[in-house]
Short mmCIF file of C-alpha atoms and ligand atoms in Angstrom, two decimals:
data_model
loop_
_atom_site.label_atom_id
_atom_site.label_comp_id
_atom_site.label_asym_id
_atom_site.label_seq_id
_atom_site.Cartn_x
_atom_site.Cartn_y
_atom_site.Cartn_z
CA UNK P 58 6.49 58.42 73.45
CA UNK P 59 7.18 55.58 76.41
CA UNK P 60 4.48 55.81 78.80
CA UNK P 61 6.49 53.85 81.30
CA UNK P 62 9.17 57.21 82.69
CA UNK P 63 6.40 57.54 85.32
CA UNK P 64 3.14 56.20 87.47
CA UNK P 65 1.38 57.29 89.91
CA UNK P 66 0.62 56.22 93.62
CA UNK P 67 -1.92 56.85 95.87
CA UNK P 68 -0.77 58.16 99.15
CA UNK P 69 -3.17 56.71 101.05
CA UNK P 70 -3.91 53.33 99.56
CA UNK P 71 -0.61 52.83 97.76
CA UNK P 72 -2.79 51.50 94.32
CA UNK P 73 -0.64 52.19 91.65
CA UNK P 74 -2.16 53.89 88.54
CA UNK P 75 -0.99 53.90 84.92
CA UNK P 76 -0.02 57.68 82.99
CA UNK P 77 -1.88 56.85 81.01
CA UNK P 78 -4.89 59.35 81.09
CA UNK P 79 -5.12 62.45 83.19
CA UNK P 80 -6.23 61.46 86.41
CA UNK P 81 -6.44 63.80 89.59
CA UNK P 82 -7.51 61.62 93.06
CA UNK P 83 -7.10 57.61 93.37
CA UNK P 84 -10.68 56.61 92.53
CA UNK P 85 -10.83 54.48 95.55
CA UNK P 86 -9.80 56.94 98.55
CA UNK P 87 -11.33 59.87 96.64
CA UNK P 88 -14.90 58.29 97.06
CA UNK P 89 -16.08 59.54 100.66
CA UNK P 90 -14.20 62.93 100.08
CA UNK P 91 -16.40 65.99 101.32
CA UNK P 92 -15.29 69.45 101.08
CA UNK P 93 -14.75 69.72 105.29
CA UNK P 94 -12.65 67.50 104.98
CA UNK P 95 -8.98 67.43 103.38
CA UNK P 96 -9.42 65.14 100.20
CA UNK P 97 -8.10 61.78 100.64
CA UNK P 98 -6.26 59.92 97.50
CA UNK P 99 -4.10 62.68 96.64
CA UNK P 100 -1.00 61.02 94.05
CA UNK P 101 2.13 61.02 94.22
CA UNK P 102 4.86 60.46 90.61
CA UNK P 103 7.03 57.54 90.69
CA UNK P 104 9.57 57.27 88.44
CA UNK P 105 11.76 53.73 87.84
CA UNK P 106 14.41 54.79 90.50
CA UNK P 107 16.25 51.99 89.91
CA UNK P 108 17.03 52.57 86.26
CA UNK P 109 17.95 55.92 86.73
CA UNK P 110 20.71 55.75 89.96
CA UNK P 111 24.34 56.56 88.97
CA UNK P 112 22.76 59.80 86.31
CA UNK P 113 24.41 62.36 86.28
CA UNK P 114 22.39 64.83 88.38
CA UNK P 115 25.24 67.85 87.11
CA UNK P 116 25.61 67.21 83.71
CA UNK P 117 21.56 66.45 82.90
CA UNK P 118 21.25 69.73 84.95
CA UNK P 119 22.76 71.86 82.44
CA UNK P 120 21.92 69.67 79.65
CA UNK P 121 18.12 70.67 80.25
CA UNK P 122 18.44 74.43 80.89
CA UNK P 123 18.81 73.43 84.51
CA UNK P 124 15.77 70.70 84.66
CA UNK P 125 16.28 67.17 85.62
CA UNK P 126 14.13 66.22 83.05
CA UNK P 127 14.34 62.28 84.05
CA UNK P 128 12.99 63.30 86.98
CA UNK P 129 9.73 65.42 85.49
CA UNK P 130 6.45 64.16 84.26
CA UNK P 131 7.08 65.79 80.96
CA UNK P 132 8.81 64.23 77.91
CA UNK P 133 10.01 67.37 76.44
CA UNK P 134 11.92 70.09 78.10
CA UNK P 135 10.77 72.57 75.08
CA UNK P 136 6.89 71.88 76.01
CA UNK P 137 8.12 74.31 79.52
CA UNK P 138 8.03 77.28 77.12
CA UNK P 139 9.79 80.43 76.58
CA UNK P 140 9.81 82.11 80.30
CA UNK P 141 12.42 81.74 82.88
CA UNK P 142 11.10 80.00 86.01
CA UNK P 143 13.07 78.57 88.39
CA UNK P 144 16.82 79.80 88.45
CA UNK P 145 16.12 82.48 91.49
CA UNK P 146 18.46 84.44 93.66
CA UNK P 147 20.07 82.87 96.34
CA UNK P 148 21.38 85.31 98.76
CA UNK P 149 23.42 84.96 102.48
CA UNK P 150 22.28 87.97 104.86
CA UNK P 151 24.39 86.25 108.24
CA UNK P 152 23.24 89.20 110.20
CA UNK P 153 20.23 90.61 110.97
CA UNK P 154 19.25 93.85 113.14
CA UNK P 155 18.37 92.18 116.11
CA UNK P 156 19.49 88.51 115.75
CA UNK P 157 23.32 86.95 116.46
CA UNK P 158 24.98 85.47 113.67
CA UNK P 159 23.89 82.89 111.85
CA UNK P 160 24.30 81.17 108.13
CA UNK P 161 21.55 82.16 107.13
CA UNK P 162 19.57 82.40 103.66
CA UNK P 163 16.98 83.39 101.38
CA UNK P 164 15.87 81.96 98.40
CA UNK P 165 14.01 84.56 96.15
CA UNK P 166 10.96 82.96 94.41
CA UNK P 167 9.69 86.38 94.05
CA UNK P 168 12.04 86.16 91.10
CA UNK P 169 10.10 83.85 88.52
CA UNK P 170 7.92 84.85 85.99
CA UNK P 171 4.71 85.85 88.02
CA UNK P 172 6.44 86.90 91.42
CA UNK P 173 5.95 83.77 93.01
CA UNK P 174 6.79 80.27 93.64
CA UNK P 175 3.61 79.03 92.17
CA UNK P 176 5.29 79.16 88.36
CA UNK P 177 7.00 76.05 89.41
CA UNK P 178 4.06 74.27 89.62
CA UNK P 179 2.11 76.12 86.48
CA UNK P 180 4.71 75.83 84.28
CA UNK P 181 4.88 71.76 84.74
CA UNK P 182 0.77 71.45 84.32
CA UNK P 183 1.17 73.60 81.31
CA UNK P 184 4.42 71.43 79.61
CA UNK P 185 1.73 68.08 81.04
CA UNK P 186 -1.00 69.49 79.42
CA UNK P 187 1.15 70.97 75.88
CA UNK P 188 2.09 66.98 75.61
CA UNK P 189 -1.61 66.15 75.58
CA UNK P 190 -2.93 68.53 73.46
CA UNK P 191 -4.57 70.29 76.28
CA UNK P 192 -5.51 73.90 75.56
CA UNK P 193 -7.67 75.30 78.48
CA UNK P 194 -6.67 75.03 82.04
CA UNK P 195 -9.05 76.01 84.92
CA UNK P 196 -8.19 76.84 88.95
CA UNK P 197 -8.65 77.60 91.75
CA UNK P 198 -6.77 80.02 93.91
CA UNK P 199 -6.04 82.10 96.89
CA UNK P 200 -4.71 84.33 94.27
CA UNK P 201 -0.76 83.64 93.01
CA UNK P 202 -1.69 80.14 91.82
CA UNK P 203 -4.45 82.13 89.44
CA UNK P 204 -2.23 84.76 88.10
CA UNK P 205 0.68 82.32 87.69
CA UNK P 206 -2.02 79.76 85.67
CA UNK P 207 -2.67 83.06 84.16
CA UNK P 208 0.87 84.23 82.92
CA UNK P 209 2.14 80.89 82.04
CA UNK P 210 -0.74 80.07 80.20
CA UNK P 211 -0.60 83.56 78.23
CA UNK P 212 3.23 82.47 77.22
CA UNK P 213 2.21 79.07 75.98
CA UNK P 214 -0.85 80.17 74.12
CA UNK P 215 -2.96 78.13 76.08
CA UNK P 216 -6.02 79.37 77.80
CA UNK P 217 -6.80 80.01 81.80
CA UNK P 218 -9.96 80.22 84.10
CA UNK P 219 -9.01 81.61 87.04
CA UNK P 220 -11.88 80.82 89.94
CA UNK P 221 -10.79 83.18 93.15
CA UNK P 222 -12.64 84.67 96.34
CA UNK P 223 -13.19 88.45 95.42
CA UNK P 224 -11.93 89.57 98.09
CA UNK P 225 -8.48 88.32 97.33
CA UNK P 226 -5.58 90.91 96.95
CA UNK P 227 -6.68 93.77 93.78
CA UNK P 228 -3.00 92.87 92.79
CA UNK P 229 -3.54 89.40 92.23
CA UNK P 230 -6.89 89.36 90.12
CA UNK P 231 -5.67 92.54 87.88
CA UNK P 232 -2.69 90.40 86.94
CA UNK P 233 -4.96 87.40 85.91
CA UNK P 234 -6.80 89.54 84.11
CA UNK P 235 -3.87 91.63 82.44
CA UNK P 236 -2.65 87.81 81.30
CA UNK P 237 -5.65 87.14 79.62
CA UNK P 238 -7.32 84.83 81.78
CA UNK P 239 -10.95 84.13 82.03
CA UNK P 240 -11.14 85.85 85.18
CA UNK P 241 -14.10 84.93 87.71
CA UNK P 242 -14.08 86.40 91.18
CA UNK P 243 -15.92 84.39 93.47
CA UNK P 244 -18.49 85.66 96.38
CA UNK P 245 -16.95 82.63 98.46
CA UNK P 246 -14.33 81.28 100.35
CA UNK P 247 -11.02 80.05 98.23
CA UNK P 248 -12.77 76.47 99.68
CA UNK P 249 -15.68 77.34 97.59
CA UNK P 250 -13.49 77.93 94.44
CA UNK P 251 -11.71 74.79 94.79
CA UNK P 252 -15.42 73.01 94.99
CA UNK P 253 -16.66 75.00 92.09
CA UNK P 254 -13.60 73.94 90.06
CA UNK P 255 -13.49 70.61 90.43
CA UNK P 256 -17.49 70.57 89.81
CA UNK P 257 -16.74 72.47 86.13
CA UNK P 258 -14.08 70.25 85.20
CA UNK P 259 -16.32 67.30 86.18
CA UNK P 260 -19.18 68.42 84.14
CA UNK P 261 -17.04 70.00 81.37
CA UNK P 262 -14.01 68.11 81.06
CA UNK P 263 -11.62 70.82 81.73
CA UNK P 264 -7.93 70.55 82.82
CA UNK P 265 -7.98 71.74 86.51
CA UNK P 266 -4.42 72.66 88.06
CA UNK P 267 -5.74 72.82 91.68
CA UNK P 268 -3.04 72.21 93.68
CA UNK P 269 -2.58 69.17 95.07
CA UNK P 270 -5.32 67.78 93.16
CA UNK P 271 -3.08 67.64 90.25
CA UNK P 272 -0.41 65.61 91.23
CA UNK P 273 1.63 67.53 88.33
CA UNK P 274 1.20 70.56 91.00
CA UNK P 275 3.75 68.28 93.15
CA UNK P 276 6.26 67.56 90.33
CA UNK P 277 7.03 71.27 89.73
CA UNK P 278 7.49 72.36 93.07
CA UNK P 279 9.79 70.24 93.57
CA UNK P 280 11.95 71.51 91.18
CA UNK P 281 13.00 73.88 94.07
CA UNK P 282 15.10 71.40 95.55
CA UNK P 283 16.91 70.10 92.52
CA UNK P 284 17.41 73.56 92.34
CA UNK P 285 18.78 73.95 96.00
CA UNK P 286 20.86 70.89 95.58
CA UNK P 287 22.87 72.73 92.92
CA UNK P 288 22.58 76.34 94.79
CA UNK P 289 24.18 74.37 97.54
CA UNK P 290 26.20 72.13 95.36
CA UNK P 291 24.66 68.96 97.33
CA UNK P 292 25.58 70.49 100.67
CA UNK P 293 21.96 71.60 102.02
CA UNK P 294 21.23 73.76 104.41
CA UNK P 295 20.75 72.08 107.91
CA UNK P 296 17.36 73.76 108.41
CA UNK P 297 14.16 74.85 105.45
CA UNK P 298 11.26 77.52 106.95
CA UNK P 299 8.71 76.75 104.63
CA UNK P 300 4.94 79.09 104.81
CA UNK P 301 2.67 76.83 104.72
CA UNK P 302 -1.60 76.34 103.15
CA UNK P 303 -2.44 73.67 101.36
CA UNK P 304 1.24 72.10 102.14
CA UNK P 305 1.85 71.51 98.09
CA UNK P 306 5.01 73.18 98.28
CA UNK P 307 6.18 71.75 101.66
CA UNK P 308 5.13 68.19 99.92
CA UNK P 309 7.14 69.48 96.72
CA UNK P 310 10.63 70.48 98.93
CA UNK P 311 10.06 66.79 100.07
CA UNK P 312 9.30 65.13 97.16
CA UNK P 313 12.11 66.55 95.26
CA UNK P 314 14.68 65.81 97.99
CA UNK P 315 13.39 62.69 98.10
CA UNK P 316 13.64 61.76 94.82
CA UNK P 317 17.21 62.51 95.04
CA UNK P 318 17.34 60.82 98.22
CA UNK P 319 16.03 57.81 96.00
CA UNK P 320 18.88 58.16 94.09
CA UNK P 321 21.70 58.26 96.66
CA UNK P 322 22.31 61.88 95.67
CA UNK P 323 22.08 63.26 99.47
CA UNK P 324 22.12 61.28 102.07
CA UNK P 325 19.77 62.84 104.35
CA UNK P 326 16.76 64.99 103.76
CA UNK P 327 16.98 68.58 106.20
CA UNK P 328 14.77 69.46 108.28
CA UNK P 329 11.63 70.69 106.90
CA UNK P 330 9.77 73.82 109.52
CA UNK P 331 6.34 74.39 108.50
CA UNK P 332 5.24 77.29 109.31
CA UNK P 333 2.08 78.18 109.47
CA UNK P 334 -0.37 81.52 110.44
CA UNK P 335 -1.96 81.30 114.18
CA UNK P 336 -5.29 81.74 112.51
CA UNK P 337 -4.83 79.20 109.95
CA UNK P 338 -2.85 76.37 111.02
CA UNK P 339 -5.50 73.44 109.51
CA UNK P 340 -2.12 71.13 109.40
CA UNK P 341 0.05 71.58 111.94
CA UNK P 342 -3.44 71.89 114.43
CA UNK P 343 -4.35 68.47 113.21
CA UNK P 344 -1.01 66.66 112.82
CA UNK P 345 -1.59 64.15 115.62
CA UNK P 346 -5.42 64.26 115.91
CA UNK P 347 -7.74 60.85 114.33
CA UNK P 348 -9.98 63.19 112.87
CA UNK P 349 -9.58 66.85 110.79
CA UNK P 350 -10.98 69.38 112.92
CA UNK P 351 -12.30 72.22 110.58
CA UNK P 352 -11.66 76.00 112.02
CA UNK P 353 -12.69 78.68 109.31
CA UNK P 354 -9.09 80.13 108.89
CA UNK P 355 -8.21 84.42 109.36
CA UNK P 356 -4.43 85.52 108.65
CA UNK P 357 -3.06 88.50 107.18
CA UNK P 358 -1.76 86.31 105.14
CA UNK P 359 -3.88 85.32 102.12
CA UNK P 360 -1.78 82.67 100.55
CA UNK P 361 -1.59 81.01 103.42
CA UNK P 362 -5.01 81.42 104.39
CA UNK P 363 -6.92 77.79 103.67
CA UNK P 364 -9.71 76.13 105.56
CA UNK P 365 -9.23 72.76 104.47
CA UNK P 366 -5.66 71.61 103.56
CA UNK P 367 -5.66 70.39 100.09
CA UNK P 368 -2.56 68.53 100.68
CA UNK P 369 -2.81 67.39 103.87
CA UNK P 370 -2.28 63.22 104.59
CA UNK P 371 0.93 64.29 102.09
CA UNK P 372 2.42 66.73 104.54
CA UNK P 373 1.89 64.97 107.17
CA UNK P 374 2.92 61.65 106.50
CA UNK P 375 6.36 63.50 104.84
CA UNK P 376 6.72 65.56 107.91
CA UNK P 377 6.30 62.75 110.12
CA UNK P 378 8.66 60.30 107.80
CA UNK P 379 11.25 62.89 107.76
CA UNK P 380 11.10 64.17 111.21
CA UNK P 381 10.11 67.67 110.13
CA UNK P 382 9.15 70.74 112.87
CA UNK P 383 6.33 73.19 112.80
CA UNK P 384 5.69 76.47 114.34
CA UNK P 385 2.70 78.81 113.92
CA UNK P 386 3.04 82.76 113.84
CA UNK P 387 0.90 85.60 114.92
CA UNK P 388 -0.04 88.13 112.41
CA UNK P 389 1.83 90.71 114.48
CA UNK P 390 5.02 88.58 114.12
CA UNK P 391 4.04 87.81 110.33
CA UNK P 392 3.95 91.76 109.48
CA UNK P 393 6.74 92.85 111.85
CA UNK P 394 9.09 89.76 110.49
CA UNK P 395 8.32 90.54 106.70
CA UNK P 396 9.41 94.90 107.95
CA UNK P 397 12.84 93.53 109.46
CA UNK P 398 13.63 91.80 106.10
CA UNK P 399 13.21 94.08 103.63
CA UNK P 400 14.93 97.26 106.06
CA UNK P 401 18.02 94.62 106.32
CA UNK P 402 17.78 93.01 103.14
CA UNK P 403 15.99 94.96 100.37
CA UNK P 404 13.98 92.15 100.10
CA UNK P 405 10.17 92.96 100.18
CA UNK P 406 8.24 89.84 100.19
CA UNK P 407 4.46 89.14 100.76
CA UNK P 408 2.97 88.28 104.07
CA UNK P 409 2.84 84.40 103.75
CA UNK P 410 6.61 84.54 102.93
CA UNK P 411 6.84 86.93 106.22
CA UNK P 412 5.54 84.33 107.81
CA UNK P 413 8.78 81.87 106.96
CA UNK P 414 10.97 84.03 108.10
CA UNK P 415 8.59 84.99 111.59
CA UNK P 416 8.92 81.49 112.05
CA UNK P 417 12.55 81.29 111.88
CA UNK P 418 12.49 84.49 114.42
CA UNK P 419 10.74 82.75 116.71
CA UNK P 420 12.72 79.70 116.99
CA UNK P 421 16.13 81.82 117.16
CA UNK P 422 14.90 84.16 120.22
CA UNK P 423 13.89 80.51 121.53
CA UNK P 424 17.46 79.42 121.14
CA UNK P 425 15.91 76.55 119.44
CA UNK P 426 18.56 77.59 116.19
CA UNK P 427 21.89 78.08 117.13
CA UNK P 428 24.45 79.93 115.47
CA UNK P 429 26.35 76.80 113.90
CA UNK P 430 23.38 75.62 111.52
CA UNK P 431 22.27 76.87 108.76
CA UNK P 432 18.98 77.63 107.81
CA UNK P 433 16.88 78.87 104.75
CA UNK P 434 13.93 80.78 104.38
CA UNK P 435 11.67 80.49 101.32
CA UNK P 436 10.31 83.60 100.26
CA UNK P 437 7.47 82.54 98.14
CA UNK P 438 6.47 85.36 96.82
CA UNK P 439 6.70 89.63 96.15
CA UNK P 440 5.82 92.50 98.19
CA UNK P 441 4.43 93.55 95.62
CA UNK P 442 1.08 91.55 95.41
CA UNK P 443 -0.02 92.05 98.57
CA UNK P 444 1.42 95.79 99.59
CA UNK P 445 -1.98 96.77 100.80
CA UNK P 446 -1.36 94.07 103.57
CA UNK P 447 1.52 96.30 104.84
CA UNK P 448 -0.65 99.79 104.77
CA UNK P 449 -0.92 100.10 108.43
CA UNK P 450 2.81 99.62 109.24
CA UNK P 451 3.81 103.06 106.93
CA UNK P 452 3.42 106.32 107.72
CA UNK P 453 2.30 108.13 104.45
CA UNK P 454 -0.82 109.72 105.88
CA UNK P 455 1.04 113.88 106.48
CA UNK P 456 2.78 115.46 103.23
CA UNK P 457 4.59 118.47 103.51
CA UNK P 458 4.46 122.37 101.61
CA UNK P 459 6.46 123.38 99.62
CA UNK P 460 8.84 124.58 101.56
CA UNK P 461 12.44 123.45 102.00
CA UNK P 462 12.68 124.13 105.40
CA UNK P 463 9.35 121.87 106.28
CA UNK P 464 11.75 119.36 104.92
CA UNK P 465 15.00 120.15 107.12
CA UNK P 466 12.71 119.66 109.97
CA UNK P 467 11.75 116.22 109.28
CA UNK P 468 15.87 115.64 108.64
CA UNK P 469 17.08 116.28 112.03
C1 PLP M 634 0.40 79.44 97.71
C2 PLP M 634 1.71 79.77 98.63
C3 PLP M 634 1.78 78.88 99.77
C4 PLP M 634 1.65 78.16 100.35
O1 PLP M 634 1.06 77.02 99.37
P1 PLP M 634 0.87 75.86 100.12
O2 PLP M 634 1.50 75.09 98.61
O3 PLP M 634 -0.39 76.23 99.94
O4 PLP M 634 1.53 75.60 101.20
C5 PLP M 634 2.76 80.83 100.65
N1 PLP M 634 3.15 81.18 100.35
C6 PLP M 634 2.93 81.69 98.41
C7 PLP M 634 3.43 83.19 98.30
C8 PLP M 634 2.16 81.32 98.00
O5 PLP M 634 1.66 82.22 96.94
#
């Protein structure tokens, strides 16, 4: 096994690390990390782009079951296992109720094995673990990362240990348990789970999947970019709306496009619009600040409810380097956007994903987005994962007697 396929570079100080041993954060930069500040020293995976120039992306892609093996931190595509991760549907709905016609696309990531985009990261981490003879993986999660790791590990004959807040949506807890993970609900926040899981990794030497902390998570999530490149036959949308919590999905998206840019397969990265909930906007609120201001987060969109974003610095760098846009949306806007989406498209998405669509609606209302552009909304997870968030939206607190005349009254 060649060890030169890829290496790591610290996004803060630029020091490089080879990939011979398992490493999480840059040793120097992470020395002064504390739980109240975004971690310094997140590592970015680099490849020998010069040697990869001229690769025939489409041929490579098809040869490796729609994966771009030369640009993945693994050596064997079989390591990814049997579940179908990715290859999710892309839909076009140009005219949604109340909006003017626009080239509007949705990438439905709820079609992943555990119903969220997180599977792209979990399957890459699981494959990486397999290639390093590791059988046990721990993660902290708001819900989806845990259920995703649990499902992927079940399929790969690995053991998942999942720490999540005991307040996580029931469906996500049940999912993790059904997949046979060692499920540990914590009487605390997601941020508490992060700290605890890192301590356990340190003390017991258990391989850690925490988002961004493990650089392989970003490499997994970036596969969405390669897939979009293939879906759109190289002509990428002008705007891509992404829900943002820790900033790992958005960074994965940027990283994938950056890889393609370095290989000169694309000339420009689309304008990526980072959407956060107003009550959990740690990244957007600190884009310009000297030091990070911690605000306790609160939003209906649990998957993007994060106090201290774990991939803050990389996300901030990407947004600034590639001139990304940002918008925050209220919980009301999120719930309403979800309802508009479901009614008009048949796509039922969890609040975090609906936030991305809410961001689009908001910018369109302000006429910042016009009918000439092409927009893509990343629908990151299924509505069934968090259906209780919507219980206020529907009126099921009545029933009729077994009497057809009562039903007829309701239908006129
Ligand atoms: C994790 C998650 C997000 C946010 O991704 P980050 O990498 O934390 O920014 C958005 N939507 C869903 C459904 C998620 O599970």
